[in-house]
CSV table of C-alpha atoms and ligand atoms in Angstrom, one decimal:
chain,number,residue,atom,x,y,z
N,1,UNK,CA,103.8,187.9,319.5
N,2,UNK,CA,102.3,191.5,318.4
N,3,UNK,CA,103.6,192.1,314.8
N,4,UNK,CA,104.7,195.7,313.7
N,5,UNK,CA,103.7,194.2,310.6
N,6,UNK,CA,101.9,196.3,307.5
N,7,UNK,CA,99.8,193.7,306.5
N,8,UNK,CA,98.4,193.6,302.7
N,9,UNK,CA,94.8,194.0,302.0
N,10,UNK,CA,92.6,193.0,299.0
N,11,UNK,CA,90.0,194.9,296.9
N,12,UNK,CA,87.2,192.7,298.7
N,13,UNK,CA,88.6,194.1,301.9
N,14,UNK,CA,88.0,197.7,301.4
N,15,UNK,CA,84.2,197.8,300.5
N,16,UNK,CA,82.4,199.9,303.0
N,17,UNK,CA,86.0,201.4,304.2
N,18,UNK,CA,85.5,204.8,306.0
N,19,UNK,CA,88.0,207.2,305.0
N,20,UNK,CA,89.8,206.6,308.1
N,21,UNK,CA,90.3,202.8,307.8
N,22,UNK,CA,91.4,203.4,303.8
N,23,UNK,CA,94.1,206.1,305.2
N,24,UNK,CA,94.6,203.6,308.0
N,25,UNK,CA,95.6,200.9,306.0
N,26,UNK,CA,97.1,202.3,303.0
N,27,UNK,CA,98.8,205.5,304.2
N,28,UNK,CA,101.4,206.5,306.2
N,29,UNK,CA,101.4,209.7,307.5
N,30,UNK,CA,104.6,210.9,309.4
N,31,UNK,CA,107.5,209.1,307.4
N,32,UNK,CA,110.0,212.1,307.7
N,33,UNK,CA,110.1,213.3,311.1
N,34,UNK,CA,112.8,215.7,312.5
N,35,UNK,CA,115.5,213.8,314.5
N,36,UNK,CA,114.5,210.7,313.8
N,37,UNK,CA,114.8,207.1,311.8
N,38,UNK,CA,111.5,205.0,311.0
N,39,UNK,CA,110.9,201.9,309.5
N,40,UNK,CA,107.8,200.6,307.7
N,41,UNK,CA,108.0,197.3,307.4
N,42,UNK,CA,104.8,195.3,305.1
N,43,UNK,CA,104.2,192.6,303.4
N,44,UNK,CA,103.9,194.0,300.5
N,45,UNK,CA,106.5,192.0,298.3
N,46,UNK,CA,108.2,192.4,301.7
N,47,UNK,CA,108.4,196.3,301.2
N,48,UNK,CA,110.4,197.7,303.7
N,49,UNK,CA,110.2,202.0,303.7
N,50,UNK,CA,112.2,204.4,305.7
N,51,UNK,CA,112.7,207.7,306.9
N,52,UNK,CA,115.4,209.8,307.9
N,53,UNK,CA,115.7,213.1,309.2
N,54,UNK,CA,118.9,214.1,310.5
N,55,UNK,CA,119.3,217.2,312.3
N,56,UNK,CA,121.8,218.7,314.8
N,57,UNK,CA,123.3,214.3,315.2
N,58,UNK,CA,123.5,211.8,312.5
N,59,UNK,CA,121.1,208.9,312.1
N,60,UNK,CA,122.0,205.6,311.3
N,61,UNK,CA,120.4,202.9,309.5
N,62,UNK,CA,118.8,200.0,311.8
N,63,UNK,CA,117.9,196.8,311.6
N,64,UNK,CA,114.4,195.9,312.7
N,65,UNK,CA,112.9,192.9,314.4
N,66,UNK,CA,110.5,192.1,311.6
N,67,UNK,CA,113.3,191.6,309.3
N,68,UNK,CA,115.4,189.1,311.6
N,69,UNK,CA,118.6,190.7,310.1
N,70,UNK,CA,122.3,191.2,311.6
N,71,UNK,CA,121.9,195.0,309.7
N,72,UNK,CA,119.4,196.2,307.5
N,73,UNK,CA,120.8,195.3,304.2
N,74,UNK,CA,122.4,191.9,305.2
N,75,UNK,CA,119.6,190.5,303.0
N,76,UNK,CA,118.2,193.5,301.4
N,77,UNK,CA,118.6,196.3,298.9
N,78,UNK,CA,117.6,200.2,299.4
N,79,UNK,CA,116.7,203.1,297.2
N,80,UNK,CA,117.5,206.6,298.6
N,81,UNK,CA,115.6,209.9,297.4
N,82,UNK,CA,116.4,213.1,299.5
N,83,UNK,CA,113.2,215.0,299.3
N,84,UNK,CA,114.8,217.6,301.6
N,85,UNK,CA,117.8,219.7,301.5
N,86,UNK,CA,121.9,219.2,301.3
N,87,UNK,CA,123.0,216.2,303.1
N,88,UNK,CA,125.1,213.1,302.8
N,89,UNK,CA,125.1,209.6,303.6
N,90,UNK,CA,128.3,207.5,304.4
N,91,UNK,CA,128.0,203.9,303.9
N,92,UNK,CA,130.8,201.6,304.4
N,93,UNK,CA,132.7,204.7,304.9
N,94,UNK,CA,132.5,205.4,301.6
N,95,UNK,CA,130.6,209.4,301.8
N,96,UNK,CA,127.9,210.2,299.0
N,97,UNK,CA,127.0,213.8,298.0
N,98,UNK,CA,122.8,213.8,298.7
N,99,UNK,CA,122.4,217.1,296.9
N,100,UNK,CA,118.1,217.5,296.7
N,101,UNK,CA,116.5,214.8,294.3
N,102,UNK,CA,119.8,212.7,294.6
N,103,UNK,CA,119.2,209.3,294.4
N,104,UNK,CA,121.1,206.4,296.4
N,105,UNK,CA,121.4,202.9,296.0
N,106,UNK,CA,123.2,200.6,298.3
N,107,UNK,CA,122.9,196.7,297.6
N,108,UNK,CA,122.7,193.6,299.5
N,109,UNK,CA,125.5,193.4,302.2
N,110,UNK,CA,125.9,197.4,302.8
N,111,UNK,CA,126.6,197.1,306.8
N,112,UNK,CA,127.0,200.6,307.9
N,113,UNK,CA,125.0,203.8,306.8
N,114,UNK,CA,124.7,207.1,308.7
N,115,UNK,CA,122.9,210.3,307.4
N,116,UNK,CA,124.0,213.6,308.0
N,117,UNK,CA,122.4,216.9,306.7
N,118,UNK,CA,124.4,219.9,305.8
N,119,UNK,CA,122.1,222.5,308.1
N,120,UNK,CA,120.4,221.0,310.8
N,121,UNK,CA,118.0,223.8,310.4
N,122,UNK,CA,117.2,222.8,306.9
N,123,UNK,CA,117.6,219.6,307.2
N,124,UNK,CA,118.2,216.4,304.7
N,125,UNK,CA,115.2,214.4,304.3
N,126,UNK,CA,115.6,210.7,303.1
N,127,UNK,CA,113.1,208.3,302.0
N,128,UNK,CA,113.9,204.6,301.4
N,129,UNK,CA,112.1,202.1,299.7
N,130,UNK,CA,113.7,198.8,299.9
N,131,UNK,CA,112.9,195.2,299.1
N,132,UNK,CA,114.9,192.1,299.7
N,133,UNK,CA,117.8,191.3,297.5
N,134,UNK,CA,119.6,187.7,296.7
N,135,UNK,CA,122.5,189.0,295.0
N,136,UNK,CA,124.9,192.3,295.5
N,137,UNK,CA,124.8,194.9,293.0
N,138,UNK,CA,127.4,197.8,293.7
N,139,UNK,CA,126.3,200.9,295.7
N,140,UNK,CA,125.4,203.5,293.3
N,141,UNK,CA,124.9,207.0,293.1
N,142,UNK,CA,122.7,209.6,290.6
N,143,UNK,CA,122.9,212.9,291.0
N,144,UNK,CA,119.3,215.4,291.0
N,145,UNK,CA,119.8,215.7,287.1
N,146,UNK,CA,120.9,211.9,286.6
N,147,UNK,CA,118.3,209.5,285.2
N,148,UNK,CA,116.7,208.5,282.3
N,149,UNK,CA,114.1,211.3,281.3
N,150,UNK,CA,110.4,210.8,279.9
N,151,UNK,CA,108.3,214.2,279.0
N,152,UNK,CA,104.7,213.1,279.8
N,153,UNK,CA,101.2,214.8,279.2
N,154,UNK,CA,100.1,217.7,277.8
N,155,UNK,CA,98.5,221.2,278.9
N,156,UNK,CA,95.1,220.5,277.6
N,157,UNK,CA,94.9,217.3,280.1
N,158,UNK,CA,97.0,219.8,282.7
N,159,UNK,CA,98.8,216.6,283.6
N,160,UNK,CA,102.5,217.8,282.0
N,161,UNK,CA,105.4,216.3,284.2
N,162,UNK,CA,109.2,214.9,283.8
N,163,UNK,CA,109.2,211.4,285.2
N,164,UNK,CA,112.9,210.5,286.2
N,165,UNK,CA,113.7,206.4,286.0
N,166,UNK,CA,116.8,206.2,288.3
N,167,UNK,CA,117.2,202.6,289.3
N,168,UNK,CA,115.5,200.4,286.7
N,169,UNK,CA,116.8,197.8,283.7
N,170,UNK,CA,118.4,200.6,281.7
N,171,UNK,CA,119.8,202.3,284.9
N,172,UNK,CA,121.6,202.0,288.6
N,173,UNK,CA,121.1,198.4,288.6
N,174,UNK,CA,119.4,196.4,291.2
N,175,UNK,CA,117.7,193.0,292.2
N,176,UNK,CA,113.9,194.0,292.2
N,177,UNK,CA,113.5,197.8,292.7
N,178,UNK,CA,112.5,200.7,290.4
N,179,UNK,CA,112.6,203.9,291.4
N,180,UNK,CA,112.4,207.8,290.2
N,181,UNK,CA,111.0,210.8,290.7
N,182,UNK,CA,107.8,212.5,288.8
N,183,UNK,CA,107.9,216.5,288.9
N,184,UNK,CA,104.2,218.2,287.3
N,185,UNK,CA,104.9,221.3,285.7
N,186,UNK,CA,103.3,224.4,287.1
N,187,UNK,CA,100.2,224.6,286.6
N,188,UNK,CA,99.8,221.1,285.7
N,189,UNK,CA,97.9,218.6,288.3
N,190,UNK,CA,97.4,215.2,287.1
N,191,UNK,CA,99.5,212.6,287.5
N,192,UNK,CA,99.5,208.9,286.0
N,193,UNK,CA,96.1,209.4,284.5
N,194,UNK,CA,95.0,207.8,282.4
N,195,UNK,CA,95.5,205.3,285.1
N,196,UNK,CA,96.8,201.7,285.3
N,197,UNK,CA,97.1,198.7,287.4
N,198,UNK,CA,100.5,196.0,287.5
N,199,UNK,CA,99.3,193.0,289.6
N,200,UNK,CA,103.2,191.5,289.1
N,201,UNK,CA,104.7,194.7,291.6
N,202,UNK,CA,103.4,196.7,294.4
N,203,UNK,CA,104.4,200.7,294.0
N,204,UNK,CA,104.9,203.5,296.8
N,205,UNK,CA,104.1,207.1,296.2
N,206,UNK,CA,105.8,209.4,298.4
N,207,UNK,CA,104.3,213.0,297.8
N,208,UNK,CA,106.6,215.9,298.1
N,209,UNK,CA,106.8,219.3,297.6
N,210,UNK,CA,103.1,219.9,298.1
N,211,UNK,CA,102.1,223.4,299.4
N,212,UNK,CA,101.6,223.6,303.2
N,213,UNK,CA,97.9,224.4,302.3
N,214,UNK,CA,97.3,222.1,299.1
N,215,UNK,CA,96.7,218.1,298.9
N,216,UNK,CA,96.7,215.8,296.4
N,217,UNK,CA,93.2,213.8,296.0
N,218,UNK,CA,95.3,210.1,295.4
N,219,UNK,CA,92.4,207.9,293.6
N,220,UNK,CA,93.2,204.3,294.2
N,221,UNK,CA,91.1,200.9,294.3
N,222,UNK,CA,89.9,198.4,291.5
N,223,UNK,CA,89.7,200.9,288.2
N,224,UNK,CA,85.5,200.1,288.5
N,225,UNK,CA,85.5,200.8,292.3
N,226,UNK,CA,87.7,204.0,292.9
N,227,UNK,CA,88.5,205.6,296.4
N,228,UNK,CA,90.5,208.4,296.6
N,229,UNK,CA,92.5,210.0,299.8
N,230,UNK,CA,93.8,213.8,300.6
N,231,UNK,CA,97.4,213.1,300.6
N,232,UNK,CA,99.8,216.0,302.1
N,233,UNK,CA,103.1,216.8,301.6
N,234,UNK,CA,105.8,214.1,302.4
N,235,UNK,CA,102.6,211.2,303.2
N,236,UNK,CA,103.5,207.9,301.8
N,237,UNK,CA,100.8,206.2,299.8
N,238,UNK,CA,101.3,201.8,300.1
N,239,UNK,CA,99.0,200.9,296.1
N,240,UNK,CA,98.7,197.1,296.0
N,241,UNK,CA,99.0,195.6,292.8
N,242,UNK,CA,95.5,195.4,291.9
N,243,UNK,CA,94.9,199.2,292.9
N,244,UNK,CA,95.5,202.4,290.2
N,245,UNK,CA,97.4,205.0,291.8
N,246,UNK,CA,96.8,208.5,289.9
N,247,UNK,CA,96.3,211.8,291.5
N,248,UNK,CA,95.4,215.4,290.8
N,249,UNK,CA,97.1,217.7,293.1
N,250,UNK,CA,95.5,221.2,294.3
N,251,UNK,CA,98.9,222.8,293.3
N,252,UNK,CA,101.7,221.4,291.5
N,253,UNK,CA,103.8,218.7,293.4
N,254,UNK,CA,106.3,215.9,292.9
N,255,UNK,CA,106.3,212.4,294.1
N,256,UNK,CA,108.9,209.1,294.6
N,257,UNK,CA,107.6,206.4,293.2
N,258,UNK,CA,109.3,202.6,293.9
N,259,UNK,CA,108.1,199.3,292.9
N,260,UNK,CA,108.9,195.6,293.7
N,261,UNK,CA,108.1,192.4,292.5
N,262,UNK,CA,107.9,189.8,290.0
N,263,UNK,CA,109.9,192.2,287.3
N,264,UNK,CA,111.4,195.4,286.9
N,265,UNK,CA,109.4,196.4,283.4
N,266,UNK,CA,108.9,199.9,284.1
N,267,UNK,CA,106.3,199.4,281.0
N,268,UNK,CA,104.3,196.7,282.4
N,269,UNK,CA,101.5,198.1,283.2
N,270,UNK,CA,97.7,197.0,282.8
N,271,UNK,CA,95.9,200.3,280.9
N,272,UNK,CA,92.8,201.6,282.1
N,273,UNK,CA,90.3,203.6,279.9
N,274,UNK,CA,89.0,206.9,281.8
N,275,UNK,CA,85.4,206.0,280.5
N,276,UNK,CA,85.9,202.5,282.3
N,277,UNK,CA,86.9,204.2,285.7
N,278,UNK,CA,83.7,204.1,287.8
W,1,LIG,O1,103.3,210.3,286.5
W,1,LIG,C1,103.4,209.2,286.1
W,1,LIG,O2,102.8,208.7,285.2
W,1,LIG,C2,104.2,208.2,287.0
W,1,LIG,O3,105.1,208.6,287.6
W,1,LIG,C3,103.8,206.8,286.9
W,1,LIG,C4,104.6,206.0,287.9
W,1,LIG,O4,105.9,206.0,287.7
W,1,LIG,C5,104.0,204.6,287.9
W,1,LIG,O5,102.9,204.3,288.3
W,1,LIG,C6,104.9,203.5,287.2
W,1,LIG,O6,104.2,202.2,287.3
W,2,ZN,ZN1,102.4,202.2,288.4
C-alpha cells in the first residue's frame, strides 16, 4: 500500500541532487495554509509536523493513517509555536491563550485539540513538531516572553539573535522534544554559523517572518559537501542528523527549530570549523 511516508535520506543519496530533488526531499513548502490542518509524517525519529490555520471555523487535530493511532497524541507528544497572530487552542477542554510566539505543549494521551484564531482575517498560524512519547508529561503552556534566553553572535559576524529554549531539560518538560524560537536582530543575517552537525537527533527549521520578497539561502549537507536551498517564509526545512543546518537570510527573519532523538542536550552538538566547510 502507497505510503504518505517522508522517508529519510543519507549523505550518499544526495550527490548529484538537482535543486529540485534536494527541495523535494528535504523541504516542505506549504505547511500553513489558510483553512486547513496538514500532517507531515517521516521517518525521521518518527517526526511527525503539522500545520494549522484556522480561519472563519476551528480546526481540529487528527489522527493520521501512518500513525495507526485512536487520536494523534494517544502515543505521541506535540510542540506548538503560533507563528501567526492571536488565537487559542482548547485541548481537553482546557483553553490556552496562543498569543504570537506562544508556545504549547500537550503530552502523551491529549485526546481532543481544536484551534481557533481570534480574526479570521488575521488568522492564528500553528506549527507542530511532534515525536512519539512513552510516558505523559502535563500539558504546558509558555507565553511569547517565556523561555530560557541565550544572546548569540555579534555585529561584526551580522549573525546577532535571541534564541528562546522552550521545551528542553531545564524547561516545559517532555519525553524527547526540544523546541524554541531564534529571532536575528535587524540587520543581522546569519544564523547557527559557525555550523554544526548532532547525528543523536534530527532538527526542523520552520522559517518565519521572512519578507514577502526575501529568502533565506539554508546551507545544509555533510560540513565538506554543502548544499544550500532558498527557503521562504513559513517553508519547513527536514536536517537529518548528519546535515549542518545554518542560514543567511536576505533580510532579518526568525525560525522554530525542534529536535528528537536519542537525547535532549540542547548542547550536543558536533562543531564545525568555517575553514573546514567546503
Ligand atoms: O541560531 C542558532 O544558533 C540556533 O537556533 C541553533 C538551533 O537551535 C540548533 O541548531 C540547535 O541544535
Ligand atoms: Zn542543531
Amino acid at each position: 500500500m502507497a505510503s504518505n511516508m517522508i522517508r529519510p535520506i543519507g549523505p550518499d543519496q544526495i550527490v548529484g541532487f538537482s535543486q529540485q530533488e534536494l527541495r523535494d526531499h528535504l523541504l516542505i513548502e506549504k505547511v500553513l495554509v489558510p483553512g486547513e490542518t496538514r500532517t507531515f509524517a517521516t521517518h525521521y525519529d518518527r517526526i511527525v509536523a503539522v500545520g494549522a490555520v484556522p480561519t472563519d471555523a476551528p480546526l481540529k487535530l487528527e489522527a493520521v493513517p501512518e500513525i495507526r493511532s485512536e487520536f494523534f497524541l494517544e502515543h505521541r507528544e506535540i510542540g506548538f509555536v503560533n507563528v501567526g497572530a492571536q488565537g487559542t487552542i482548547v485541548a481537553d477542554g482546557v483553553e490556552y491563550d496562543m498569543a504570537p510566539e506562544a508556545v504549547l505543549y500537550l503530552g502523551r494521551g491529549t485526546r481532543d485539540v481544536t484551534f481557533y484564531s481570534a480574526d479570521g482575517g488575521t488568522p492564528a498560524k500553528y506549527y507542530g513538531f511532534s515525536a512519539p512519547a512513552h510516558t505523559a508529561f502535563p500539558n504546558t503552556l509558555a507565553g511569547p516572553d517565556e523561555g530560557t534566553i541565550r544572546e548569540l553572535g555579534d555585529q561584526t559576524t551580522a549573525n546577532t539573535r535571541r534564541l528562546r529554549q522552550v521545551i528542553h531539560e531545564n524547561g516545559i518538560r517532555s519525553c524527547q522534544i526540544v523546541m524554541g524560537v531564534t529571532r536575528l536582530q535587524a540587520g543581522s543575517m546569519w544564523n547557527t554559523m559557525p555550523a554544526h552537525t548532532h547525528e543523536r537527533r534530527t532538527e526542523f527549521y520552520l522559517y518565519f517572518d521572512v519578507p514577502a520578497n526575501e529568502r533565506v539561502v539554508h546551507l545544509m549537507g555533510e560540513p565538506e559537501e554543502t548544499r544550500h536551498m532558498m527557503v521562504a517564509s513559513e517553508q519547513l526545512v527536514m536536517s537529518p542528523s548528519w546535515s549542518i543546518h545554518s542560514g543567511v537570510g536576505t533580510q532579518a527573519y526568525a525560525f522554530v527549530w525542534a529536535m528528537a532523538g536519542e537525547n535532549q542536550s540542547f548542547d550536543d552538538m558536533d562543531h564545525v570549523q568555517i575553514s573546514e566547510m567546503v
